[in-house]
PDB file of C-alpha atoms and ligand atoms in Angstrom:
ATOM      1  CA  UNK A  14      56.325 123.120  73.642  1.00 51.00           C
ATOM      2  CA  UNK A  15      60.096 122.346  73.478  1.00 53.00           C
ATOM      3  CA  UNK A  16      60.511 124.810  70.593  1.00 59.00           C
ATOM      4  CA  UNK A  17      59.433 127.695  72.872  1.00 68.00           C
ATOM      5  CA  UNK A  18      61.731 129.807  74.973  1.00 85.00           C
ATOM      6  CA  UNK A  19      61.330 129.187  78.735  1.00 85.00           C
ATOM      7  CA  UNK A  20      59.552 132.545  79.071  1.00 88.00           C
ATOM      8  CA  UNK A  21      57.042 131.680  76.343  1.00 91.00           C
ATOM      9  CA  UNK A  22      56.555 128.190  77.816  1.00 91.00           C
ATOM     10  CA  UNK A  23      55.787 129.719  81.225  1.00 94.00           C
ATOM     11  CA  UNK A  24      53.326 132.171  79.654  1.00 95.00           C
ATOM     12  CA  UNK A  25      51.564 129.370  77.845  1.00 96.00           C
ATOM     13  CA  UNK A  26      51.282 127.212  80.982  1.00 97.00           C
ATOM     14  CA  UNK A  27      50.001 130.237  82.933  1.00 98.00           C
ATOM     15  CA  UNK A  28      47.296 130.974  80.376  1.00 98.00           C
ATOM     16  CA  UNK A  29      46.224 127.343  80.082  1.00 98.00           C
ATOM     17  CA  UNK A  30      46.004 126.593  83.812  1.00 98.00           C
ATOM     18  CA  UNK A  31      44.312 129.916  84.586  1.00 98.00           C
ATOM     19  CA  UNK A  32      41.654 128.985  82.002  1.00 98.00           C
ATOM     20  CA  UNK A  33      41.224 125.542  83.590  1.00 98.00           C
ATOM     21  CA  UNK A  34      40.728 126.856  87.127  1.00 98.00           C
ATOM     22  CA  UNK A  35      38.434 129.676  85.973  1.00 98.00           C
ATOM     23  CA  UNK A  36      36.246 127.041  84.300  1.00 98.00           C
ATOM     24  CA  UNK A  37      35.503 125.196  87.580  1.00 98.00           C
ATOM     25  CA  UNK A  38      31.833 125.498  88.587  1.00 98.00           C
ATOM     26  CA  UNK A  39      30.921 127.222  91.833  1.00 98.00           C
ATOM     27  CA  UNK A  40      29.921 123.815  93.195  1.00 98.00           C
ATOM     28  CA  UNK A  41      33.341 122.360  92.316  1.00 98.00           C
ATOM     29  CA  UNK A  42      34.962 125.435  93.859  1.00 98.00           C
ATOM     30  CA  UNK A  43      33.000 125.017  97.104  1.00 98.00           C
ATOM     31  CA  UNK A  44      33.786 121.317  97.410  1.00 98.00           C
ATOM     32  CA  UNK A  45      37.463 121.888  96.701  1.00 98.00           C
ATOM     33  CA  UNK A  46      37.668 124.686  99.259  1.00 98.00           C
ATOM     34  CA  UNK A  47      36.025 122.560 101.991  1.00 98.00           C
ATOM     35  CA  UNK A  48      38.188 119.509 101.291  1.00 98.00           C
ATOM     36  CA  UNK A  49      41.401 121.544 101.199  1.00 98.00           C
ATOM     37  CA  UNK A  50      40.463 123.385 104.413  1.00 98.00           C
ATOM     38  CA  UNK A  51      39.884 120.027 106.134  1.00 98.00           C
ATOM     39  CA  UNK A  52      43.243 118.741 104.976  1.00 98.00           C
ATOM     40  CA  UNK A  53      45.006 121.964 105.955  1.00 98.00           C
ATOM     41  CA  UNK A  54      43.488 121.969 109.474  1.00 98.00           C
ATOM     42  CA  UNK A  55      44.755 118.394 109.991  1.00 98.00           C
ATOM     43  CA  UNK A  56      48.299 119.187 108.746  1.00 98.00           C
ATOM     44  CA  UNK A  57      50.550 119.335 111.874  1.00 98.00           C
ATOM     45  CA  UNK A  58      52.517 122.495 110.917  1.00 98.00           C
ATOM     46  CA  UNK A  59      49.224 124.356 110.442  1.00 98.00           C
ATOM     47  CA  UNK A  60      47.631 122.786 113.530  1.00 98.00           C
ATOM     48  CA  UNK A  61      50.569 123.954 115.625  1.00 98.00           C
ATOM     49  CA  UNK A  62      50.819 127.415 114.065  1.00 98.00           C
ATOM     50  CA  UNK A  63      49.898 130.603 115.889  1.00 98.00           C
ATOM     51  CA  UNK A  64      50.325 132.958 112.947  1.00 98.00           C
ATOM     52  CA  UNK A  65      49.330 131.799 109.472  1.00 99.00           C
ATOM     53  CA  UNK A  66      49.750 133.896 106.321  1.00 98.00           C
ATOM     54  CA  UNK A  67      47.064 133.275 103.714  1.00 98.00           C
ATOM     55  CA  UNK A  68      45.756 135.148 100.674  1.00 98.00           C
ATOM     56  CA  UNK A  69      42.320 136.136  99.411  1.00 98.00           C
ATOM     57  CA  UNK A  70      41.519 134.083  96.322  1.00 98.00           C
ATOM     58  CA  UNK A  71      40.741 135.496  92.894  1.00 97.00           C
ATOM     59  CA  UNK A  72      40.977 134.305  89.260  1.00 97.00           C
ATOM     60  CA  UNK A  73      39.576 130.829  90.077  1.00 98.00           C
ATOM     61  CA  UNK A  74      42.160 130.140  92.795  1.00 98.00           C
ATOM     62  CA  UNK A  75      41.130 127.599  95.405  1.00 98.00           C
ATOM     63  CA  UNK A  76      38.910 129.628  97.759  1.00 98.00           C
ATOM     64  CA  UNK A  77      40.769 130.177 101.040  1.00 98.00           C
ATOM     65  CA  UNK A  78      37.812 131.705 102.918  1.00 98.00           C
ATOM     66  CA  UNK A  79      36.596 128.432 104.525  1.00 98.00           C
ATOM     67  CA  UNK A  80      40.131 127.826 105.813  1.00 99.00           C
ATOM     68  CA  UNK A  81      40.416 131.397 107.125  1.00 99.00           C
ATOM     69  CA  UNK A  82      37.129 130.972 109.039  1.00 98.00           C
ATOM     70  CA  UNK A  83      38.284 127.681 110.567  1.00 98.00           C
ATOM     71  CA  UNK A  84      41.613 129.181 111.654  1.00 99.00           C
ATOM     72  CA  UNK A  85      39.755 132.085 113.301  1.00 98.00           C
ATOM     73  CA  UNK A  86      37.480 129.591 115.072  1.00 98.00           C
ATOM     74  CA  UNK A  87      40.548 127.800 116.452  1.00 98.00           C
ATOM     75  CA  UNK A  88      41.909 131.112 117.763  1.00 98.00           C
ATOM     76  CA  UNK A  89      44.764 131.206 115.238  1.00 98.00           C
ATOM     77  CA  UNK A  90      45.952 134.482 113.743  1.00 98.00           C
ATOM     78  CA  UNK A  91      45.546 135.108 110.018  1.00 99.00           C
ATOM     79  CA  UNK A  92      47.743 137.466 107.954  1.00 99.00           C
ATOM     80  CA  UNK A  93      47.286 138.649 104.352  1.00 98.00           C
ATOM     81  CA  UNK A  94      49.761 139.956 101.752  1.00 98.00           C
ATOM     82  CA  UNK A  95      49.781 143.696 101.073  1.00 98.00           C
ATOM     83  CA  UNK A  96      51.751 145.179  98.152  1.00 98.00           C
ATOM     84  CA  UNK A  97      54.646 147.142  99.612  1.00 97.00           C
ATOM     85  CA  UNK A  98      53.865 150.886  99.231  1.00 95.00           C
ATOM     86  CA  UNK A  99      57.284 151.772  97.754  1.00 95.00           C
ATOM     87  CA  UNK A 100      59.512 148.694  97.585  1.00 96.00           C
ATOM     88  CA  UNK A 101      58.433 147.300  94.188  1.00 94.00           C
ATOM     89  CA  UNK A 102      57.801 143.563  94.037  1.00 96.00           C
ATOM     90  CA  UNK A 103      57.803 143.095  97.824  1.00 97.00           C
ATOM     91  CA  UNK A 104      54.925 141.927 100.011  1.00 98.00           C
ATOM     92  CA  UNK A 105      54.095 142.853 103.592  1.00 98.00           C
ATOM     93  CA  UNK A 106      51.909 140.607 105.775  1.00 98.00           C
ATOM     94  CA  UNK A 107      49.171 142.250 107.851  1.00 98.00           C
ATOM     95  CA  UNK A 108      46.827 140.818 110.451  1.00 98.00           C
ATOM     96  CA  UNK A 109      43.359 139.959 109.143  1.00 98.00           C
ATOM     97  CA  UNK A 110      40.468 139.857 111.643  1.00 98.00           C
ATOM     98  CA  UNK A 111      36.735 139.387 110.876  1.00 98.00           C
ATOM     99  CA  UNK A 112      36.237 143.136 111.357  1.00 98.00           C
ATOM    100  CA  UNK A 113      39.249 144.255 109.264  1.00 98.00           C
ATOM    101  CA  UNK A 114      38.085 146.513 106.386  1.00 98.00           C
ATOM    102  CA  UNK A 115      39.494 145.535 102.992  1.00 98.00           C
ATOM    103  CA  UNK A 116      40.680 147.819 100.190  1.00 97.00           C
ATOM    104  CA  UNK A 117      41.366 146.860  96.565  1.00 97.00           C
ATOM    105  CA  UNK A 118      45.027 147.161  95.578  1.00 96.00           C
ATOM    106  CA  UNK A 119      46.218 148.164  92.092  1.00 95.00           C
ATOM    107  CA  UNK A 120      45.974 144.533  90.944  1.00 95.00           C
ATOM    108  CA  UNK A 121      42.318 144.381  92.016  1.00 95.00           C
ATOM    109  CA  UNK A 122      42.927 142.128  95.035  1.00 97.00           C
ATOM    110  CA  UNK A 123      41.418 142.954  98.458  1.00 97.00           C
ATOM    111  CA  UNK A 124      43.946 143.729 101.169  1.00 98.00           C
ATOM    112  CA  UNK A 125      43.935 145.087 104.750  1.00 98.00           C
ATOM    113  CA  UNK A 126      44.823 148.780 105.171  1.00 97.00           C
ATOM    114  CA  UNK A 127      48.516 149.435 105.779  1.00 97.00           C
ATOM    115  CA  UNK A 128      48.959 149.759 109.554  1.00 97.00           C
ATOM    116  CA  UNK A 129      52.373 148.859 110.924  1.00 95.00           C
ATOM    117  CA  UNK A 130      50.865 147.765 114.244  1.00 97.00           C
ATOM    118  CA  UNK A 131      49.256 144.866 112.352  1.00 98.00           C
ATOM    119  CA  UNK A 132      52.459 143.801 110.580  1.00 98.00           C
ATOM    120  CA  UNK A 133      54.152 140.424 111.066  1.00 98.00           C
ATOM    121  CA  UNK A 134      57.661 139.687 109.800  1.00 98.00           C
ATOM    122  CA  UNK A 135      58.572 136.328 108.258  1.00 97.00           C
ATOM    123  CA  UNK A 136      60.323 135.495 111.538  1.00 98.00           C
ATOM    124  CA  UNK A 137      57.010 135.878 113.356  1.00 98.00           C
ATOM    125  CA  UNK A 138      54.896 133.877 110.885  1.00 98.00           C
ATOM    126  CA  UNK A 139      54.779 130.112 111.428  1.00 98.00           C
ATOM    127  CA  UNK A 140      53.261 129.014 108.111  1.00 98.00           C
ATOM    128  CA  UNK A 141      52.662 130.795 104.807  1.00 98.00           C
ATOM    129  CA  UNK A 142      50.001 129.427 102.465  1.00 98.00           C
ATOM    130  CA  UNK A 143      51.251 130.329  98.996  1.00 98.00           C
ATOM    131  CA  UNK A 144      49.114 130.975  95.904  1.00 98.00           C
ATOM    132  CA  UNK A 145      50.264 129.586  92.573  1.00 98.00           C
ATOM    133  CA  UNK A 146      49.071 129.016  89.042  1.00 98.00           C
ATOM    134  CA  UNK A 147      50.835 125.690  88.401  1.00 98.00           C
ATOM    135  CA  UNK A 148      52.942 123.201  90.340  1.00 98.00           C
ATOM    136  CA  UNK A 149      54.825 120.061  89.343  1.00 97.00           C
ATOM    137  CA  UNK A 150      55.704 116.751  90.993  1.00 96.00           C
ATOM    138  CA  UNK A 151      58.957 118.178  92.390  1.00 96.00           C
ATOM    139  CA  UNK A 152      57.380 121.134  94.214  1.00 97.00           C
ATOM    140  CA  UNK A 153      58.327 123.778  91.650  1.00 97.00           C
ATOM    141  CA  UNK A 154      55.704 126.522  91.412  1.00 97.00           C
ATOM    142  CA  UNK A 155      54.693 129.054  88.817  1.00 97.00           C
ATOM    143  CA  UNK A 156      52.815 132.134  89.996  1.00 97.00           C
ATOM    144  CA  UNK A 157      50.967 135.014  88.365  1.00 97.00           C
ATOM    145  CA  UNK A 158      54.241 136.442  87.079  1.00 95.00           C
ATOM    146  CA  UNK A 159      54.957 139.228  89.569  1.00 95.00           C
ATOM    147  CA  UNK A 160      57.784 137.389  91.316  1.00 95.00           C
ATOM    148  CA  UNK A 161      56.244 138.477  94.664  1.00 97.00           C
ATOM    149  CA  UNK A 162      56.390 135.088  96.358  1.00 97.00           C
ATOM    150  CA  UNK A 163      59.750 134.181  94.797  1.00 96.00           C
ATOM    151  CA  UNK A 164      61.165 137.254  96.557  1.00 96.00           C
ATOM    152  CA  UNK A 165      59.254 136.602  99.801  1.00 97.00           C
ATOM    153  CA  UNK A 166      60.360 132.965  99.995  1.00 96.00           C
ATOM    154  CA  UNK A 167      64.082 133.562  99.457  1.00 95.00           C
ATOM    155  CA  UNK A 168      65.905 131.931 102.397  1.00 93.00           C
ATOM    156  CA  UNK A 169      62.601 131.005 104.078  1.00 97.00           C
ATOM    157  CA  UNK A 170      64.473 128.326 106.035  1.00 96.00           C
ATOM    158  CA  UNK A 171      66.263 131.076 108.000  1.00 97.00           C
ATOM    159  CA  UNK A 172      62.948 132.576 109.100  1.00 96.00           C
ATOM    160  CA  UNK A 173      61.279 129.465 110.462  1.00 94.00           C
ATOM    161  CA  UNK A 174      58.208 130.209 108.347  1.00 98.00           C
ATOM    162  CA  UNK A 175      57.079 127.115 106.412  1.00 98.00           C
ATOM    163  CA  UNK A 176      55.726 127.837 102.904  1.00 98.00           C
ATOM    164  CA  UNK A 177      52.831 125.567 101.892  1.00 98.00           C
ATOM    165  CA  UNK A 178      51.276 125.781  98.433  1.00 98.00           C
ATOM    166  CA  UNK A 179      47.524 125.440  98.083  1.00 98.00           C
ATOM    167  CA  UNK A 180      45.847 124.724  94.770  1.00 98.00           C
ATOM    168  CA  UNK A 181      43.277 122.759  92.802  1.00 98.00           C
ATOM    169  CA  UNK A 182      44.385 119.307  91.593  1.00 98.00           C
ATOM    170  CA  UNK A 183      43.961 120.514  87.981  1.00 98.00           C
ATOM    171  CA  UNK A 184      46.828 122.965  88.534  1.00 98.00           C
ATOM    172  CA  UNK A 185      49.395 120.158  88.506  1.00 98.00           C
ATOM    173  CA  UNK A 186      51.565 119.924  85.381  1.00 97.00           C
ATOM    174  CA  UNK A 187      54.146 117.278  84.445  1.00 96.00           C
ATOM    175  CA  UNK A 188      57.169 119.545  84.705  1.00 94.00           C
ATOM    176  CA  UNK A 189      57.741 123.306  84.973  1.00 95.00           C
ATOM    177  CA  UNK A 190      60.608 125.045  83.206  1.00 89.00           C
ATOM    178  CA  UNK A 191      62.341 126.401  86.342  1.00 85.00           C
ATOM    179  CA  UNK A 192      64.257 129.689  86.502  1.00 88.00           C
ATOM    180  CA  UNK A 193      67.187 130.193  88.852  1.00 90.00           C
ATOM    181  CA  UNK A 194      65.132 132.454  91.157  1.00 90.00           C
ATOM    182  CA  UNK A 195      62.260 129.965  91.531  1.00 92.00           C
ATOM    183  CA  UNK A 196      61.931 128.686  95.083  1.00 94.00           C
ATOM    184  CA  UNK A 197      60.553 125.122  95.271  1.00 96.00           C
ATOM    185  CA  UNK A 198      57.878 124.437  97.873  1.00 98.00           C
ATOM    186  CA  UNK A 199      58.472 121.963 100.723  1.00 98.00           C
ATOM    187  CA  UNK A 200      54.732 121.166 100.940  1.00 98.00           C
ATOM    188  CA  UNK A 201      51.523 121.667  99.006  1.00 98.00           C
ATOM    189  CA  UNK A 202      47.861 120.998  99.748  1.00 98.00           C
ATOM    190  CA  UNK A 203      45.253 120.045  97.146  1.00 98.00           C
ATOM    191  CA  UNK A 204      41.679 118.924  97.945  1.00 98.00           C
ATOM    192  CA  UNK A 205      42.749 115.280  97.672  1.00 97.00           C
ATOM    193  CA  UNK A 206      46.389 115.208  98.726  1.00 97.00           C
ATOM    194  CA  UNK A 207      49.178 116.683 100.813  1.00 98.00           C
ATOM    195  CA  UNK A 208      52.458 116.733  98.951  1.00 98.00           C
ATOM    196  CA  UNK A 209      55.742 116.968 100.870  1.00 98.00           C
ATOM    197  CA  UNK A 210      59.242 117.291  99.468  1.00 97.00           C
ATOM    198  CA  UNK A 211      62.458 117.343 101.491  1.00 89.00           C
TER     199      UNK A 211
HETATM  200  N1  FFO B 314      45.111 135.764  95.715  1.00 94.60           N
HETATM  201  C1  FFO B 314      46.334 136.137  95.400  1.00 94.60           C
HETATM  202  N2  FFO B 314      46.865 137.196  96.004  1.00 94.60           N
HETATM  203  C2  FFO B 314      48.121 137.572  95.664  1.00 94.60           C
HETATM  204  C3  FFO B 314      48.867 136.878  94.709  1.00 94.60           C
HETATM  205  C4  FFO B 314      48.270 135.748  94.081  1.00 94.60           C
HETATM  206  O1  FFO B 314      48.857 135.074  93.226  1.00 94.60           O
HETATM  207  N3  FFO B 314      47.010 135.422  94.456  1.00 94.60           N
HETATM  208  N4  FFO B 314      50.136 137.304  94.407  1.00 94.60           N
HETATM  209  C5  FFO B 314      51.156 136.469  93.956  1.00 94.60           C
HETATM  210  O2  FFO B 314      52.180 136.897  93.538  1.00 94.60           O
HETATM  211  C6  FFO B 314      50.442 138.715  94.643  1.00 94.60           C
HETATM  212  C7  FFO B 314      49.815 139.524  93.538  1.00 94.60           C
HETATM  213  N5  FFO B 314      50.310 139.126  92.262  1.00 94.60           N
HETATM  214  C8  FFO B 314      49.651 139.317  91.074  1.00 94.60           C
HETATM  215  C9  FFO B 314      50.358 139.330  89.915  1.00 94.60           C
HETATM  216  C10 FFO B 314      49.711 139.573  88.713  1.00 94.60           C
HETATM  217  C11 FFO B 314      48.350 139.769  88.661  1.00 94.60           C
HETATM  218  C12 FFO B 314      47.600 140.059  87.429  1.00 94.60           C
HETATM  219  O3  FFO B 314      46.384 140.126  87.401  1.00 94.60           O
HETATM  220  N6  FFO B 314      48.237 140.245  86.326  1.00 94.60           N
HETATM  221  C13 FFO B 314      47.490 140.601  85.129  1.00 94.60           C
HETATM  222  C14 FFO B 314      48.109 141.819  84.548  1.00 94.60           C
HETATM  223  C15 FFO B 314      48.184 142.882  85.603  1.00 94.60           C
HETATM  224  C16 FFO B 314      48.652 144.200  85.130  1.00 94.60           C
HETATM  225  O4  FFO B 314      49.879 144.368  84.974  1.00 94.60           O
HETATM  226  O5  FFO B 314      47.807 145.075  84.948  1.00 94.60           O
HETATM  227  C17 FFO B 314      47.377 139.414  84.237  1.00 94.60           C
HETATM  228  O6  FFO B 314      48.261 138.553  84.290  1.00 94.60           O
HETATM  229  O7  FFO B 314      46.369 139.343  83.526  1.00 94.60           O
HETATM  230  C18 FFO B 314      47.640 139.720  89.829  1.00 94.60           C
HETATM  231  C19 FFO B 314      48.292 139.485  91.023  1.00 94.60           C
HETATM  232  C20 FFO B 314      49.957 139.112  95.995  1.00 94.60           C
HETATM  233  N7  FFO B 314      48.610 138.700  96.245  1.00 94.60           N
HETATM  234  N1  ATP B 315      64.318 136.907  94.127  1.00 94.60           N
HETATM  235  C1  ATP B 315      64.107 137.748  93.133  1.00 94.60           C
HETATM  236  N2  ATP B 315      64.774 138.907  93.066  1.00 94.60           N
HETATM  237  C2  ATP B 315      64.563 139.759  92.060  1.00 94.60           C
HETATM  238  N3  ATP B 315      63.710 139.534  91.048  1.00 94.60           N
HETATM  239  C3  ATP B 315      63.016 138.413  91.059  1.00 94.60           C
HETATM  240  C4  ATP B 315      63.174 137.454  92.108  1.00 94.60           C
HETATM  241  N4  ATP B 315      62.340 136.431  91.867  1.00 94.60           N
HETATM  242  C5  ATP B 315      61.696 136.729  90.729  1.00 94.60           C
HETATM  243  N5  ATP B 315      62.091 137.905  90.237  1.00 94.60           N
HETATM  244  C6  ATP B 315      61.611 138.533  89.004  1.00 94.60           C
HETATM  245  O1  ATP B 315      60.194 138.517  88.985  1.00 94.60           O
HETATM  246  C7  ATP B 315      59.713 138.260  87.678  1.00 94.60           C
HETATM  247  C8  ATP B 315      58.593 137.254  87.713  1.00 94.60           C
HETATM  248  O2  ATP B 315      59.071 136.002  88.125  1.00 94.60           O
HETATM  249  P1  ATP B 315      58.216 134.682  87.905  1.00 94.60           P
HETATM  250  O3  ATP B 315      57.674 134.642  86.530  1.00 94.60           O
HETATM  251  O4  ATP B 315      59.013 133.510  88.386  1.00 94.60           O
HETATM  252  O5  ATP B 315      57.020 134.987  88.931  1.00 94.60           O
HETATM  253  P2  ATP B 315      55.951 134.001  89.536  1.00 94.60           P
HETATM  254  O6  ATP B 315      56.563 132.879  90.292  1.00 94.60           O
HETATM  255  O7  ATP B 315      55.048 133.615  88.444  1.00 94.60           O
HETATM  256  O8  ATP B 315      55.190 135.016  90.503  1.00 94.60           O
HETATM  257  P3  ATP B 315      54.877 134.997  92.085  1.00 94.60           P
HETATM  258  O9  ATP B 315      56.113 134.529  92.799  1.00 94.60           O
HETATM  259  O10 ATP B 315      54.511 136.406  92.378  1.00 94.60           O
HETATM  260  O11 ATP B 315      53.735 134.105  92.288  1.00 94.60           O
HETATM  261  C9  ATP B 315      60.881 137.763  86.856  1.00 94.60           C
HETATM  262  O12 ATP B 315      61.077 138.666  85.817  1.00 94.60           O
HETATM  263  C10 ATP B 315      62.070 137.742  87.801  1.00 94.60           C
HETATM  264  O13 ATP B 315      63.173 138.370  87.205  1.00 94.60           O
END
C-alpha cells in the first residue's frame, strides 16, 4: 500500500470497504441499524437536538431509516441532503417528514424536492449524521469521493452543528491517508460503540 500515491490508496480503501459493507446480509444490516439507532437515541447531543440532519442510505451504508423513525416519534425534526441545483459540490439540507415525496438525484439517491421553505442552514441544525466509507481511530473519514461533506463541514464549530459519523464496525481501517481538506469527525456511532475525539 505504501508504494501507492495517496489518491490511489484512497481509491483502493474505498473499493475494498464498499465491497465489505455491500456483502453484509439483510439480517446483519437490520441488526446493525437497530443497534446504531439505539445508541444514537441515547447519545446526549442527539437526545437534546431539535433539528437533526441525516441521509438516506445506499450502497450498503448502515440503514438510517430506523433512526429516522425514532426521531420522528420523539417529535424531532429530520433533514436530508439535497445536491445544490447550481453550486457544484455543495449540499442543502431540507426537512424530511413522513409524507415528503422523494425524487432520485443524478447520483441515484432519493432526496426531498427543492423547496426553500423547508431549508435549514447549518446554524439551525443541531446535529449532522455524516455518511462515510471508511473511518480510522483518530476520527478521519473517507467518503464516496465527491467532497460534499468535506465542504459542508468546513468550520462546523462556528455553526454549532455537531457532525457525528455513523457506520458499520467493518468500515474502520487502521489509518487513512488524510488530505489537507479532510475534516476529522468529533464523534462517530457504530452498532457497538460511540467514538469521541476532542
Ligand atoms: N446516503 C448518502 N447520501 C449522500 C452521500 C453519501 O455518501 N451517502 N453523499 C456524500 O458525499 C452525497 C452524495 N455523494 C456521492 C458521491 C458519489 C457517488 C457515486 O455513486 N459515485 C459513483 C460514480 C458516480 C458518477 O460519477 O456517475 C461511484 O463511485 O461508483 C454517490 C454519492 C450526498 N448524499
Ligand atoms: N473544502 C473543499 N473545497 C474545495 N474542494 C474540496 C473541498 N473538500 C474536498 N474538495 C475536493 O473534493 C474532492 C473529493 O474529496 P475527497 O476524496 O476527500 O471526498 P470524500 O471525503 O471521499 O467525499 P465526501 O466528503 O463527499 O463524503 C477532492 O478532489 C477535493 O479536491
